[in-house]
């Protein structure tokens, strides 16, 4: 069963230039998941055009269009990456007949293959259930090298909710990772909102020995404490997988999400966190999830998601 949709060059557009000055001019669209196997560093973009996990979690539908919206905003951003660094778009994985689990299997394998072939995976959601599939692929890769993976999630929610009738959803990815890897689950959640997480989820987080910073403490004036907690976590692992849920941002900056909140964090502190993580040189994989273009305003959320991707990739690959 083929769950891959080839990338569309029409998703990559922007200002015209005689030189390669913008992302849309540099991105190469690759059909049929024909992964580049050379030994050079590469950026591998993969979309998850699915909202089944959001539907199961009783969220607002529309995230299926998230990957396309992020690509469109990324395309117009000025390019500041090395000329010899390929940016390869491998298209989207979709869900057929509500069979989200099959989509997850495909994504886990592709993630592993991307890492094995020296790509830096950038996965675009889609619902946050993507994190289970993505994280499983990263864990499989890191474990083969006898290394320890840390997961950092910027989010309003723990995403440690129980399964629904035995099935995962957009609120359960990190619980699923923990249950599959009880001795190898290292999790730090940043921006957790008490109003969005009942006591039972805080109890689950404590049981799983998850680390977290609540929204009241995740503010710029508290940066020294935040930095200390993040650095302690980074020092305790060998590699980092970063997941960015757009609903963690305040709805003033990110209205186009499945679960908006006026009390989320602002871009300034999020981007300071991104830079801190990248400076560790341990970041090996990234996803951005829960963009819902149906509720966006002037593409504000899509632009923010694209800027987050561009900033992280630039900081990772450009020596300044």
Coordinates of C-alpha atoms in Angstrom, one line a residue:
X1 CA 0.0 0.0 0.0
X2 CA 1.6 3.3 -1.2
X3 CA 0.9 6.1 1.3
X4 CA 3.3 8.6 -0.3
X5 CA 2.1 11.6 -2.3
X6 CA 4.9 13.0 -4.5
X7 CA 5.9 16.7 -3.7
X8 CA 4.4 19.4 -5.8
X9 CA 6.8 22.1 -7.2
X10 CA 3.7 24.5 -7.0
X11 CA 4.1 24.5 -3.2
X12 CA 7.4 26.2 -3.6
X13 CA 7.1 29.7 -4.9
X14 CA 8.3 33.2 -4.1
X15 CA 10.1 36.3 -5.4
X16 CA 11.9 35.8 -8.7
X17 CA 15.7 36.2 -8.8
X18 CA 18.4 35.5 -11.3
X19 CA 20.5 33.9 -8.5
X20 CA 19.5 31.3 -5.9
X21 CA 18.4 33.7 -3.1
X22 CA 15.2 32.1 -1.7
X23 CA 14.2 28.7 -0.5
X24 CA 11.8 28.0 -3.3
X25 CA 14.8 28.2 -5.7
X26 CA 16.9 25.8 -3.7
X27 CA 14.4 23.1 -2.9
X28 CA 14.5 19.9 -5.0
X29 CA 11.3 17.9 -5.2
X30 CA 12.0 14.1 -5.1
X31 CA 9.4 11.6 -6.4
X32 CA 8.7 8.1 -5.1
X33 CA 10.7 8.6 -1.9
X34 CA 13.9 8.1 -3.8
X35 CA 16.2 9.0 -0.9
X36 CA 19.6 10.5 -1.7
X37 CA 22.2 8.1 -0.3
X38 CA 25.4 10.1 -0.7
X39 CA 27.5 10.8 2.4
X40 CA 27.0 14.6 2.4
X41 CA 24.8 16.4 4.8
X42 CA 21.3 17.1 3.5
X43 CA 17.9 18.5 4.7
X44 CA 15.1 16.0 4.1
X45 CA 11.6 17.5 4.3
X46 CA 8.6 15.1 4.7
X47 CA 5.0 16.1 5.2
X48 CA 2.4 14.3 7.2
X49 CA -0.9 15.2 5.5
X50 CA -3.2 13.6 8.1
X51 CA -5.7 14.7 10.7
X52 CA -7.0 11.3 11.8
X53 CA -5.2 11.7 15.2
X54 CA -6.8 15.1 15.7
X55 CA -10.2 13.7 14.9
X56 CA -9.7 10.9 17.4
X57 CA -8.6 13.5 20.0
X58 CA -11.8 15.6 19.4
X59 CA -9.8 18.5 17.9
X60 CA -10.7 20.9 15.1
X61 CA -10.1 19.4 11.7
X62 CA -7.9 21.1 9.1
X63 CA -4.4 20.0 10.0
X64 CA -4.3 17.9 6.8
X65 CA -3.4 21.1 4.9
X66 CA -0.6 22.0 7.3
X67 CA 2.4 20.7 5.4
X68 CA 1.4 22.5 2.2
X69 CA 0.9 25.8 4.0
X70 CA 4.3 25.6 5.7
X71 CA 6.0 24.9 2.4
X72 CA 4.3 27.9 0.8
X73 CA 5.6 30.2 3.5
X74 CA 9.1 28.6 3.6
X75 CA 9.4 29.1 -0.2
X76 CA 9.5 32.9 0.0
X77 CA 12.1 33.1 2.8
X78 CA 15.6 34.3 1.9
X79 CA 18.2 31.5 1.7
X80 CA 21.2 31.7 4.0
X81 CA 22.3 28.1 3.9
X82 CA 25.5 26.8 2.3
X83 CA 25.3 26.4 -1.4
X84 CA 26.3 22.8 -1.3
X85 CA 23.6 21.8 1.2
X86 CA 20.8 20.1 -0.6
X87 CA 17.2 20.7 0.5
X88 CA 15.2 17.8 -0.6
X89 CA 11.4 17.6 -0.4
X90 CA 10.2 14.0 -0.3
X91 CA 6.5 14.7 -0.4
X92 CA 3.7 13.7 2.0
X93 CA 2.6 10.6 3.9
X94 CA -1.2 10.5 4.1
X95 CA -3.7 8.3 6.0
X96 CA -6.0 5.9 4.0
X97 CA -9.3 4.8 5.4
X98 CA -8.6 6.1 8.9
X99 CA -5.6 3.6 9.2
X100 CA -3.3 6.0 11.0
X101 CA -1.2 3.2 12.3
X102 CA -0.1 2.2 8.8
X103 CA 0.9 5.8 8.2
X104 CA 3.0 5.8 11.4
X105 CA 4.8 2.6 10.3
X106 CA 5.8 4.2 7.1
X107 CA 7.0 7.4 8.8
X108 CA 9.0 5.6 11.4
X109 CA 10.9 3.7 8.6
X110 CA 11.4 6.8 6.5
X111 CA 12.7 8.7 9.5
X112 CA 15.2 5.9 10.2
X113 CA 16.2 5.8 6.5
X114 CA 16.6 9.6 6.4
X115 CA 18.9 9.6 9.4
X116 CA 20.9 6.6 8.1
X117 CA 21.6 8.5 4.8
X118 CA 22.9 11.6 6.5
X119 CA 19.7 13.7 6.3
X120 CA 18.5 16.2 8.9
X121 CA 14.8 15.3 8.9
X122 CA 12.3 18.1 9.0
X123 CA 8.8 16.7 9.3
X124 CA 5.8 18.9 8.8
X125 CA 2.4 18.0 10.4
X126 CA -0.4 17.2 10.6
X127 CA -1.5 16.2 14.0
X128 CA 0.9 15.7 16.9
X129 CA 0.4 12.0 16.7
X130 CA 3.2 12.4 14.1
X131 CA 5.6 12.5 17.1
X132 CA 5.0 8.9 18.0
X133 CA 6.0 7.7 14.5
X134 CA 8.8 10.3 14.1
X135 CA 10.2 9.6 17.6
X136 CA 10.1 5.9 17.1
X137 CA 12.2 6.2 14.0
X138 CA 14.7 8.5 15.7
X139 CA 14.9 6.1 18.7
X140 CA 15.6 3.1 16.5
X141 CA 18.4 5.0 14.8
X142 CA 20.0 6.3 18.0
X143 CA 19.7 3.0 19.8
X144 CA 21.7 1.2 17.1
X145 CA 24.6 3.6 18.0
X146 CA 24.2 2.8 21.7
X147 CA 23.3 6.4 22.4
X148 CA 20.6 8.0 24.5
X149 CA 17.9 10.1 23.0
X150 CA 16.2 13.1 24.6
X151 CA 12.9 14.4 23.4
X152 CA 12.1 18.2 23.8
X153 CA 8.6 19.3 23.2
X154 CA 7.4 22.9 23.0
X155 CA 3.7 22.5 23.7
X156 CA 0.7 23.6 25.8
X157 CA 0.0 19.9 26.4
X158 CA 2.0 16.9 27.7
X159 CA 0.5 14.7 25.0
X160 CA 0.6 11.9 27.5
X161 CA -3.2 11.1 27.3
X162 CA -4.4 7.5 27.4
X163 CA -5.2 5.7 24.2
X164 CA -8.8 5.7 23.0
X165 CA -10.2 2.2 22.5
X166 CA -6.7 1.0 22.3
X167 CA -5.7 3.5 19.6
X168 CA -3.4 6.4 19.6
X169 CA -4.3 10.0 18.7
X170 CA -2.8 13.5 18.6
X171 CA -2.9 13.7 22.4
X172 CA -1.1 10.4 23.1
X173 CA 2.2 10.3 21.2
X174 CA 4.7 10.6 24.1
X175 CA 2.8 8.2 26.2
X176 CA 3.1 5.7 23.4
X177 CA 6.8 6.3 23.1
X178 CA 7.2 5.9 26.8
X179 CA 5.2 2.6 26.9
X180 CA 7.2 1.2 24.0
X181 CA 10.5 2.3 25.6
X182 CA 10.0 2.2 29.3
X183 CA 13.8 2.2 30.0
X184 CA 14.7 4.7 27.4
X185 CA 12.2 7.6 27.6
X186 CA 13.8 11.0 28.3
X187 CA 11.2 13.8 27.9
X188 CA 11.2 17.5 28.5
X189 CA 8.1 19.5 27.9
X190 CA 8.2 23.3 27.8
X191 CA 5.2 25.6 28.1
X192 CA 2.8 23.2 29.7
X193 CA -0.5 25.0 30.6
X194 CA -2.3 23.8 33.8
X195 CA -5.6 24.8 32.3
X196 CA -5.1 22.4 29.4
X197 CA -3.8 19.4 31.4
X198 CA -5.9 17.8 34.2
X199 CA -4.2 16.5 37.3
X200 CA -4.1 13.0 36.0
X201 CA -1.7 14.1 33.2
X202 CA 0.6 15.7 35.8
X203 CA 0.5 12.4 37.7
X204 CA 1.3 10.5 34.5
X205 CA 4.3 12.8 33.8
X206 CA 5.6 12.2 37.4
X207 CA 5.2 8.5 37.0
X208 CA 7.2 8.5 33.7
X209 CA 9.8 10.8 35.3
X210 CA 9.1 13.4 32.6
X211 CA 10.6 16.8 33.1
X212 CA 8.5 19.9 32.4
X213 CA 8.3 23.7 32.8
X214 CA 4.8 25.1 33.2
X215 CA 3.7 28.2 31.3
X216 CA 3.8 30.4 34.4
X217 CA 7.6 29.8 34.6
X218 CA 8.3 29.7 30.8
X219 CA 8.8 33.4 30.4
X220 CA 11.7 35.6 29.3
X221 CA 12.3 37.1 32.8
X222 CA 12.9 33.6 34.0
X223 CA 15.4 32.8 31.3
X224 CA 18.3 31.8 33.6
X225 CA 16.2 29.1 35.3
X226 CA 14.8 27.9 31.9
X227 CA 18.3 27.8 30.4
X228 CA 19.6 25.8 33.4
X229 CA 16.8 23.2 33.1
X230 CA 17.3 22.8 29.4
X231 CA 21.1 22.5 29.6
X232 CA 20.8 19.9 32.4
X233 CA 18.5 17.8 30.2
X234 CA 20.7 18.2 27.1
X235 CA 23.8 17.2 29.1
X236 CA 22.0 14.0 30.3
X237 CA 21.5 12.6 26.7
X238 CA 23.5 12.1 23.5
X239 CA 21.0 13.3 20.9
X240 CA 17.9 15.5 20.8
X241 CA 14.7 15.2 18.8
X242 CA 12.8 18.5 18.9
X243 CA 9.0 18.7 18.5
X244 CA 7.2 22.1 18.1
X245 CA 3.5 22.1 18.6
X246 CA 2.2 25.4 17.2
X247 CA -0.6 25.4 19.8
X248 CA 2.0 26.1 22.4
X249 CA 2.3 29.6 21.1
X250 CA -0.1 32.3 22.2
X251 CA -3.1 32.5 19.8
X252 CA -2.0 36.2 19.3
X253 CA 0.9 34.7 17.3
X254 CA -0.6 31.4 16.2
X255 CA -4.4 31.5 15.8
X256 CA -4.4 28.7 13.2
X257 CA -4.1 25.6 15.4
X258 CA -6.4 22.8 16.5
X259 CA -6.4 24.0 20.2
X260 CA -5.7 27.7 20.4
X261 CA -4.9 29.4 23.7
X262 CA -4.3 33.1 24.5
X263 CA -2.0 32.1 27.4
X264 CA 0.8 30.4 25.3
X265 CA 4.4 31.5 25.0
X266 CA 5.7 34.1 22.6
X267 CA 8.2 33.6 19.7
X268 CA 11.0 35.4 21.5
X269 CA 11.4 32.7 24.2
X270 CA 10.8 29.9 21.8
X271 CA 13.5 31.0 19.4
X272 CA 16.0 31.4 22.4
X273 CA 15.2 27.8 23.2
X274 CA 15.8 26.7 19.6
X275 CA 19.2 28.4 19.6
X276 CA 20.2 26.9 22.9
X277 CA 19.3 23.4 21.6
X278 CA 21.1 23.9 18.3
X279 CA 24.2 25.1 20.0
X280 CA 24.5 21.8 21.8
X281 CA 25.2 20.1 18.4
X282 CA 23.0 17.3 19.6
X283 CA 19.9 18.1 17.5
X284 CA 19.3 15.4 14.9
X285 CA 15.6 15.7 14.0
X286 CA 12.8 18.2 14.0
X287 CA 9.0 18.3 13.5
X288 CA 6.5 21.2 13.5
X289 CA 2.9 20.1 14.0
X290 CA -0.7 21.1 14.6
X291 CA -0.9 24.0 12.1
X292 CA -4.5 24.3 11.0
X293 CA -4.7 26.7 8.0
X294 CA -8.5 26.8 8.1
X295 CA -8.3 28.9 11.2
X296 CA -5.2 30.9 10.3
X297 CA -5.3 34.7 9.9
X298 CA -3.2 36.1 7.0
X299 CA -1.0 33.0 7.2
X300 CA 0.4 34.2 10.6
X301 CA 0.7 30.7 12.0
X302 CA 2.1 29.2 8.9
X303 CA 4.6 32.0 8.6
X304 CA 5.7 31.4 12.2
X305 CA 6.1 27.7 11.6
X306 CA 8.1 28.4 8.5
X307 CA 10.3 30.9 10.4
X308 CA 10.9 28.3 13.1
X309 CA 12.1 25.7 10.6
X310 CA 14.3 28.2 8.8
X311 CA 15.9 29.6 12.0
X312 CA 16.7 26.1 13.4
X313 CA 18.1 24.8 10.1
X314 CA 20.2 28.0 9.5
X315 CA 21.6 27.9 13.1
X316 CA 22.4 24.3 12.7
X317 CA 24.2 24.5 9.3
X318 CA 25.6 28.0 9.2
X319 CA 28.8 28.8 11.1
X320 CA 28.7 32.4 12.2

